[in-house]
Short mmCIF file of C-alpha atoms and ligand atoms in Angstrom, two decimals:
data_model
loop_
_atom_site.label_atom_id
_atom_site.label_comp_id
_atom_site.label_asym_id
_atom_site.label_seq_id
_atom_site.Cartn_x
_atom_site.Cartn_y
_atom_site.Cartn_z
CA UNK A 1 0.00 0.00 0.00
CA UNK A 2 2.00 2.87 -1.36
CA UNK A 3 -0.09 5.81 -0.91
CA UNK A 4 -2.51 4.65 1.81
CA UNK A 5 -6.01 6.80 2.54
CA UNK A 6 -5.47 7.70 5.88
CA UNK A 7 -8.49 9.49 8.18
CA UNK A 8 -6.76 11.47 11.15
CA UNK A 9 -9.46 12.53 14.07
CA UNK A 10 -7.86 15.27 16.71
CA UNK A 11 -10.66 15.93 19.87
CA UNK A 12 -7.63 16.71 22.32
CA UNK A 13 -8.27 20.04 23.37
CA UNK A 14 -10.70 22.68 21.61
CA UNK A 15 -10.71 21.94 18.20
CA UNK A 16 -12.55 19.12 16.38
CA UNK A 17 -10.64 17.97 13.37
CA UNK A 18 -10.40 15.54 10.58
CA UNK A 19 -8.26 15.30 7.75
CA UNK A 20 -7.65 12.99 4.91
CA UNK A 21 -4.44 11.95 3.42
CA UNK A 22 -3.32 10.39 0.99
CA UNK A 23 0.21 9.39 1.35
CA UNK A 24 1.69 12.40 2.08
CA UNK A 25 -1.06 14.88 0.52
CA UNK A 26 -3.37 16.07 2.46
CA UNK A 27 -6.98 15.88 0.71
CA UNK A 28 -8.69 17.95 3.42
CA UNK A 29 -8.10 19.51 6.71
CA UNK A 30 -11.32 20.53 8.93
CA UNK A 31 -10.89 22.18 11.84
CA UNK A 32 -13.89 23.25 14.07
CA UNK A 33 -12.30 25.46 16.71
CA UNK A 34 -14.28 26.49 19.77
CA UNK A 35 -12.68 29.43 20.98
CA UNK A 36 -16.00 31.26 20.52
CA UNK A 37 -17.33 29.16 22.92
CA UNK A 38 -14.81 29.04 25.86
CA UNK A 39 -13.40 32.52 25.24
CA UNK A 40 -16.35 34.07 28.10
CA UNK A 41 -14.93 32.13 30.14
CA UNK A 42 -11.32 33.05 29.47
CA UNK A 43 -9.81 29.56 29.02
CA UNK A 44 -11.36 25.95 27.85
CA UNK A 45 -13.54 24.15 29.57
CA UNK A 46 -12.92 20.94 29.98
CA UNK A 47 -16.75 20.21 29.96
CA UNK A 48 -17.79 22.11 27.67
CA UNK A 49 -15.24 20.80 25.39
CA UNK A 50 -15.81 17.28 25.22
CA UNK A 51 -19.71 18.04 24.62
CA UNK A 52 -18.71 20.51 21.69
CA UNK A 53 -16.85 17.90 20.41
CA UNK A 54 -19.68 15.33 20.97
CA UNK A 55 -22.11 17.57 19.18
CA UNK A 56 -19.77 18.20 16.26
CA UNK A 57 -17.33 15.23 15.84
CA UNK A 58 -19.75 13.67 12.78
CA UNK A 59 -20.33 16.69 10.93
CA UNK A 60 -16.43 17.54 10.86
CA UNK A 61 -15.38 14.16 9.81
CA UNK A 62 -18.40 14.14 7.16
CA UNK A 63 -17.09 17.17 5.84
CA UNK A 64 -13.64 16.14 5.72
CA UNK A 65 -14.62 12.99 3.75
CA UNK A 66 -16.72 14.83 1.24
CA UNK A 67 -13.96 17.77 0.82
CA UNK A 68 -11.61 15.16 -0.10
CA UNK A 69 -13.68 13.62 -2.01
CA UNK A 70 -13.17 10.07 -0.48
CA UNK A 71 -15.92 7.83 0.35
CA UNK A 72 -15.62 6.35 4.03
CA UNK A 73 -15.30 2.83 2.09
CA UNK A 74 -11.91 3.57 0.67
CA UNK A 75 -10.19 4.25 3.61
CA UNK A 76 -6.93 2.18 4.24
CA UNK A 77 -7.02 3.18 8.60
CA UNK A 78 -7.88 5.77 10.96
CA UNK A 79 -5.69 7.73 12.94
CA UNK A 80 -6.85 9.90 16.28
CA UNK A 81 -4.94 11.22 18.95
CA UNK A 82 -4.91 9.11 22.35
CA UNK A 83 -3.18 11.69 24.41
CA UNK A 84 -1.75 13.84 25.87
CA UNK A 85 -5.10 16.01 26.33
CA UNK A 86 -8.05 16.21 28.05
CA UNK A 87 -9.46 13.06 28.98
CA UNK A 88 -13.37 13.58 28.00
CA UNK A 89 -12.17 15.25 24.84
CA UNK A 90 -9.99 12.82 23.96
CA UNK A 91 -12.77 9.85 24.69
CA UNK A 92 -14.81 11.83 21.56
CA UNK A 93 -12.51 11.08 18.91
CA UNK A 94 -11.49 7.80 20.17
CA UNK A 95 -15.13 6.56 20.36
CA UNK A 96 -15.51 8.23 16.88
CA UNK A 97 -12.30 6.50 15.51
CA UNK A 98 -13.20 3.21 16.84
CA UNK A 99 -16.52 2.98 15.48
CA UNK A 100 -15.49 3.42 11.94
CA UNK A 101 -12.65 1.45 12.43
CA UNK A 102 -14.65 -1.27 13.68
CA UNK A 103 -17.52 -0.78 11.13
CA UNK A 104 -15.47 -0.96 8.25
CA UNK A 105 -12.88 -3.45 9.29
CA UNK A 106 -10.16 -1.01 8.98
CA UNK A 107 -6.71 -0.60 11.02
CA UNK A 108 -6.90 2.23 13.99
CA UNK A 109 -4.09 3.84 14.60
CA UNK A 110 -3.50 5.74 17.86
CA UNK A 111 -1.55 8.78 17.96
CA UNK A 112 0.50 10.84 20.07
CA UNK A 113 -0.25 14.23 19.85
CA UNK A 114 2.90 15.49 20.05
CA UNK A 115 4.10 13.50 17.57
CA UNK A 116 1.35 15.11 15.70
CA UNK A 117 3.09 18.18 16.27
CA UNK A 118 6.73 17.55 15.62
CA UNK A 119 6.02 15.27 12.42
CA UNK A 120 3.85 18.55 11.05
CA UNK A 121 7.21 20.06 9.81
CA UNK A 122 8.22 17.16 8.50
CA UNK A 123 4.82 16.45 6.27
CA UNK A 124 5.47 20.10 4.84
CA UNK A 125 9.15 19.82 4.45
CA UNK A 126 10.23 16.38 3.25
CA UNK A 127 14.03 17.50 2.99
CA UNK A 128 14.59 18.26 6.35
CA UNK A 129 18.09 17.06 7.02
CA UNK A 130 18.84 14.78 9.95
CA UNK A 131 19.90 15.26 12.88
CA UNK A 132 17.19 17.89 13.70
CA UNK A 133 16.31 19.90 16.71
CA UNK A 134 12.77 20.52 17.36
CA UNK A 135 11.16 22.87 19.64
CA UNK A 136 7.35 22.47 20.24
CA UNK A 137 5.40 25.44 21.95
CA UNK A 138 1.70 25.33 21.98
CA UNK A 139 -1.12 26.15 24.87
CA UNK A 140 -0.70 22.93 26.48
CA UNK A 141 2.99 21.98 25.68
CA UNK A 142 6.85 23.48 25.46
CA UNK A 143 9.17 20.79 25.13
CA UNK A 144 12.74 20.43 22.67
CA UNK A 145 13.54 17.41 21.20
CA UNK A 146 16.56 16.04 19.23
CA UNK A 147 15.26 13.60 16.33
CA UNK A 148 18.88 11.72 15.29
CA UNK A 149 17.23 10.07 11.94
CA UNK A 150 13.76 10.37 10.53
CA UNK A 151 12.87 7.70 12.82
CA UNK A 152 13.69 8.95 16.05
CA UNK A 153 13.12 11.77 18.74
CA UNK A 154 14.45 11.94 22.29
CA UNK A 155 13.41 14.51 24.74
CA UNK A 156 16.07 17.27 25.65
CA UNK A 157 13.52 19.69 27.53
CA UNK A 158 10.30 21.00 28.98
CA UNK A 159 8.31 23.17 31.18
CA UNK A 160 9.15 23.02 33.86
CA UNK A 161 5.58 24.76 35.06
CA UNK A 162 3.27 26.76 32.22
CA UNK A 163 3.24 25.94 28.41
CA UNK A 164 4.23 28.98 26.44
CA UNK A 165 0.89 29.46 25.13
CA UNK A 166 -0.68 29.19 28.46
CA UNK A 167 1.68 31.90 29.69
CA UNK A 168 0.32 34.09 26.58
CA UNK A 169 -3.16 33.31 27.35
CA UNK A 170 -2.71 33.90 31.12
CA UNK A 171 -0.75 37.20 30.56
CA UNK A 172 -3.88 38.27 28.01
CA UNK A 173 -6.42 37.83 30.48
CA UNK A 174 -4.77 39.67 33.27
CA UNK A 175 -4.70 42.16 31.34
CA UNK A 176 -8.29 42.06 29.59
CA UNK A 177 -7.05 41.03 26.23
CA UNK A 178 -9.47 37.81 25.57
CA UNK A 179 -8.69 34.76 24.82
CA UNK A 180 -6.73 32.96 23.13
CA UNK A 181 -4.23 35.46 23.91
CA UNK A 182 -1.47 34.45 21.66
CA UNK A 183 -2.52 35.50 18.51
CA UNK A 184 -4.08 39.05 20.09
CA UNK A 185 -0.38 39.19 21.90
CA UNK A 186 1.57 39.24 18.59
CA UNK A 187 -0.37 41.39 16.97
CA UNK A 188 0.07 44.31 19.52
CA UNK A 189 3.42 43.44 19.71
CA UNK A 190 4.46 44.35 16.41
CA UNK A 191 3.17 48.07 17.46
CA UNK A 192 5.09 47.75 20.96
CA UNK A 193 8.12 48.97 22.29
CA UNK A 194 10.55 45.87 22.86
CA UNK A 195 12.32 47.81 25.19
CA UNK A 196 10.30 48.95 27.12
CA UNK A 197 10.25 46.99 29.77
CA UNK A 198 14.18 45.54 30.79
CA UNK A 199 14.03 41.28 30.75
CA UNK A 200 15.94 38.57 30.78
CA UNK A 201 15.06 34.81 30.23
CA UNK A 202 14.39 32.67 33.26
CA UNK A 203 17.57 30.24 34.05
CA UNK A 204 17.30 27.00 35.82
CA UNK A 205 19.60 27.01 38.80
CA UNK A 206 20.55 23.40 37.97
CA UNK A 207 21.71 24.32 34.81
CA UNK A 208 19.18 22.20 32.78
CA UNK A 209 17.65 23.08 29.27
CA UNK A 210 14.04 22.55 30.91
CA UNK A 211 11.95 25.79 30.75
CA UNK A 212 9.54 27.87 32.78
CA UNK A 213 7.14 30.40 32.06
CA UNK A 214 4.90 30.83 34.94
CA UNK A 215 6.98 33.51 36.39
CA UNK A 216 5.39 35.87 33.49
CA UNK A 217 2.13 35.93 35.32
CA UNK A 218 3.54 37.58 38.41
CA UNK A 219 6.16 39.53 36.11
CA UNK A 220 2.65 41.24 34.49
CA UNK A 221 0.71 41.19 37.40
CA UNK A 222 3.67 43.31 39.11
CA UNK A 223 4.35 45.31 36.42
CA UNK A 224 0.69 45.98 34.62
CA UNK A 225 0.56 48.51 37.55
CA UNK A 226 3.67 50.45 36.10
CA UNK A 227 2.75 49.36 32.50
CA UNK A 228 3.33 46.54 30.39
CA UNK A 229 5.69 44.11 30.29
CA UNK A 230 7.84 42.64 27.83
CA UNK A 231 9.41 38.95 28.04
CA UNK A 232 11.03 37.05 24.76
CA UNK A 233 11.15 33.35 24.12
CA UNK A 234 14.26 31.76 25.16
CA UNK A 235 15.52 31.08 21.69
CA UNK A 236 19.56 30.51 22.55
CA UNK A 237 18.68 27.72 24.37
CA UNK A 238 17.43 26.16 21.35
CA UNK A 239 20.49 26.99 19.10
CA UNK A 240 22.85 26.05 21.45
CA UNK A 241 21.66 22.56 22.28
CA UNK A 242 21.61 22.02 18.31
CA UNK A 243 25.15 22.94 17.97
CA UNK A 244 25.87 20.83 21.33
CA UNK A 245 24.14 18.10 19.48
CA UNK A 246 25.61 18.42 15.73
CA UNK A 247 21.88 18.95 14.47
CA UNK A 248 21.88 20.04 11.18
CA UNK A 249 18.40 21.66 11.20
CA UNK A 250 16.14 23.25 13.50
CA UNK A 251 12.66 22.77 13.45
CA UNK A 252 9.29 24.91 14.94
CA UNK A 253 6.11 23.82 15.66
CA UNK A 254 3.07 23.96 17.92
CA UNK A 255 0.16 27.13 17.58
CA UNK A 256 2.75 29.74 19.55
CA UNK A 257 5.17 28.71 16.24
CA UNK A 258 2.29 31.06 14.60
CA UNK A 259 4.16 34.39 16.62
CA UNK A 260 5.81 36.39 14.31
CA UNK A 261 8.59 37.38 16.52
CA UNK A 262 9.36 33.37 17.63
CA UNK A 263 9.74 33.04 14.13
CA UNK A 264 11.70 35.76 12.93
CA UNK A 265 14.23 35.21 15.83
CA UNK A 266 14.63 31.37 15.43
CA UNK A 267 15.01 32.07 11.84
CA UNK A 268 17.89 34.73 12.50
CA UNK A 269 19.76 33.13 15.29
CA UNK A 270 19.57 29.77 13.36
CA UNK A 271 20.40 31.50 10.17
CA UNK A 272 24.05 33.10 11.90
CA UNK A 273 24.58 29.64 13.35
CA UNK A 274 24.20 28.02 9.60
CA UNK A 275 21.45 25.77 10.67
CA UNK A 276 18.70 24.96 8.62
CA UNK A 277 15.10 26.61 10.02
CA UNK A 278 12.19 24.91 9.32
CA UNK A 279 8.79 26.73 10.82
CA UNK A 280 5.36 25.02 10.31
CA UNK A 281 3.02 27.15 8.36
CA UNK A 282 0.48 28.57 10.56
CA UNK A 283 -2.17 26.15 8.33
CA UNK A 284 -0.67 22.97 10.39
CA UNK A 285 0.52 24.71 13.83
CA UNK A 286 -2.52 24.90 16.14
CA UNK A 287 -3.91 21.79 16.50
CA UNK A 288 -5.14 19.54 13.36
CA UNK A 289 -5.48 16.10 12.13
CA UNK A 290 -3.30 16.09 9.09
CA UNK A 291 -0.25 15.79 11.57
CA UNK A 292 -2.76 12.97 13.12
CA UNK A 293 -3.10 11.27 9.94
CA UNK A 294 0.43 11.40 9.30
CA UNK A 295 1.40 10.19 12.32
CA UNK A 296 -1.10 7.54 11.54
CA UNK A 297 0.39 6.72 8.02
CA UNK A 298 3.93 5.94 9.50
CA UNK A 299 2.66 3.65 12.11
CA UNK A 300 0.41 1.63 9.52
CA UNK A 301 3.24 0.82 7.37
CA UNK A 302 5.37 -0.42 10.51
CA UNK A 303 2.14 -2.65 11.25
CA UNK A 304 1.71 -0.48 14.55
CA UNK A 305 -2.06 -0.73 14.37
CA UNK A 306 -3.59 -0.55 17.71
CA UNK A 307 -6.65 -2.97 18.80
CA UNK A 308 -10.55 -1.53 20.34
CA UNK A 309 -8.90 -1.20 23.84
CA UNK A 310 -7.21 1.86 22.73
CA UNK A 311 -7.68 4.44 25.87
CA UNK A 312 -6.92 7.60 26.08
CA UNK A 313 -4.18 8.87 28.61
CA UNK A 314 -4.26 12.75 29.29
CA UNK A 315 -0.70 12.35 30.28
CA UNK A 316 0.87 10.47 27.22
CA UNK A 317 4.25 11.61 27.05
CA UNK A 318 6.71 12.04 23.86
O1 KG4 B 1 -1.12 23.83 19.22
P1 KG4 B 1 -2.31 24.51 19.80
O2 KG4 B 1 -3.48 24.78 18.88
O3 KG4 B 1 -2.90 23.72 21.01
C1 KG4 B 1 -2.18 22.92 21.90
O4 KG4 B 1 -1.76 21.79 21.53
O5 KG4 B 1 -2.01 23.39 23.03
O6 KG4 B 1 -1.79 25.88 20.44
C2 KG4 B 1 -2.67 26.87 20.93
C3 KG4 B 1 -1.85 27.96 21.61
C4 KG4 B 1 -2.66 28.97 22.40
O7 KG4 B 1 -2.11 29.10 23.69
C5 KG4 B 1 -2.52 30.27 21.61
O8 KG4 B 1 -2.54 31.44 22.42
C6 KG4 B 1 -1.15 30.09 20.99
O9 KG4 B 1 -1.11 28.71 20.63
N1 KG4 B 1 -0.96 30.93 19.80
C7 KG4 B 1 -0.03 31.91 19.72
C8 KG4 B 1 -0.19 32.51 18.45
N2 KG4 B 1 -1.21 31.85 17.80
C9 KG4 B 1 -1.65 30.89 18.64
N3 KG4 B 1 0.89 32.32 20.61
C10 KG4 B 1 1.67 33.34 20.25
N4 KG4 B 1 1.59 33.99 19.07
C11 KG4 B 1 0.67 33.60 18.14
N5 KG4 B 1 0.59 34.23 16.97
ZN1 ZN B 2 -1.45 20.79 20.18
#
């Protein structure tokens, strides 16, 4: 099976997706965001989430079929994200995935979603060259990762505390911006002073890669009284450890690789450092299920098909 028809389903957080692939092309990529929906509240809802995703889940993976113009009989396997996430939203897909999996006899395939994320690049850039450093930031996750061979990732880093995206969306809504607050963040920033407010990057004491971002709350809280606050991305880190490593490329990905600035500076620093930079478009960064289905299509041809007792674990790790 060369080219395989692959459907991806992504319920982790608060988007319901579906996508179709077909090898590597991607046929169609729905994504039914509800940010509408938890931004009153100024963050998701778990509960409301999984019963958005409930009352949508059919009509997204309906639409994705007919967009791509693939009847659900022709499918080769399904793909859907087991975890990390939120456990009732992850449940929805994997109920949905299962059921078509088990109706038409078809291989499930469960996914990590952070593979999702990392293996995004690589679906949009098939000449990434090996080793490669890869830095995922989104609203739930900020990890690095060194991938030796196309086969391959080991962890280098984390949060220690916040996600990046979680610090942007915190740091909105102290200071009334709505939510999500990344995108709403970057666009004032381009108008912004970068200096006006002195910073420098949070260390670890231990002198470990990991990150932390949850110091940014306080850091606005303390300063929204004096005005604004300014904190960058701690983008050496990631150059360094690929020169540490001998990675020939450096890769972004994740919804917070959608900020302008993130991207600009990884692009420069990697760029002096003569590393190859490899951003996700903003198309495949926030959460999707073309990364699912790719994901998916890897593990079908290694026979890594998984069996009805496929759970989901909020906690899945990469
Ligand atoms: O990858 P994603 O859709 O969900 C998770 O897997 O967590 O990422 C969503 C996060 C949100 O925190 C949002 O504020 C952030 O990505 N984000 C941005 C930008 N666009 C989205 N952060 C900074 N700048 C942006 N332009
Ligand atoms: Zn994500």
């Amino acid at each position: 099976m060369d080219n395989p028809l692959i459907l991806g389903i992504e319920t982790s957080c608060d988007e319901t997706a579906a996508a179709v692939l077909r090898g590597r092309a991607i046929l169609s990529n729905v994504i039914a965001s509800q940010a509408e929906i938890h931004r009153e509240h100024g963050g998701v809802v778990p509960e409301l989430a999984s019963r958005h995703h409930l009352e949508r889940i059919d009509a997204v993976i309906d639409l994705a079929l007919r967009r791509a113009q693939v009847p659900l009989t022709d499918l080769d396997g399904v793909a859907v994200t087991c975890g990390p996430g939120l456990v009732g939203s992850l449940l929805v897909g994997l109920q949905a995935a299962k059921a078509i999996a088990y109706v038409r006899r078809i291989p499930l395939l469960g996914v990590n979603h952070l593979e999702g994320h990392l293996r995004s690049v690589f679906l949009e850039h098939p000449g990434v060259p090996f080793p490669a450093v890869s830095l995922i930031a989104s609203g739930g996750h900020t990890s690095l990762y060194l991938s030796p061979d196309e086969d391959r990732v080991v962890r280098l880093a984390r949060t220690r505390d916040d996600a990046s995206g979680e610090a942007f969306d915190k740091v909105a809504k102290l200071v009334g911006l709505g939510y999500p607050g990344g995108p709403v963040v970057d666009r004032l920033a381009r108008s912004g002073n970068r200096k006006a407010v002195p910073f420098s990057p949070p260390r670890m004491s231990d002198g470990s890669l990991d990150f932390s971002f949850s110091g940014f709350k306080t850091a606005v809280l303390r300063h929204a009284k004096a005005r604004g606050l300014v904190r960058r991305f701690p983008v050496k880190r990631v150059v360094t450890v690929a020169r540490r490593d001998g990675a020939r490329s450096i890769c972004l990905s994740g919804g917070v690789a959608c900020n302008s600035l993130l991207r600009a500076r990884v692009a420069e620093e990697a760029g002096q450092e003569g590393f190859e930079c490899y951003a996700v478009s903003p198309a495949l960064a926030c959460d999707n299920a073309a990364m699912i289905a790719e994901v998916g299509r890897r593990k079908l041809r290694r026979g890594e098909t998984a069996d009805l007792t496929l759970n989901a674990d909020p906690a899945l790790e990469l």
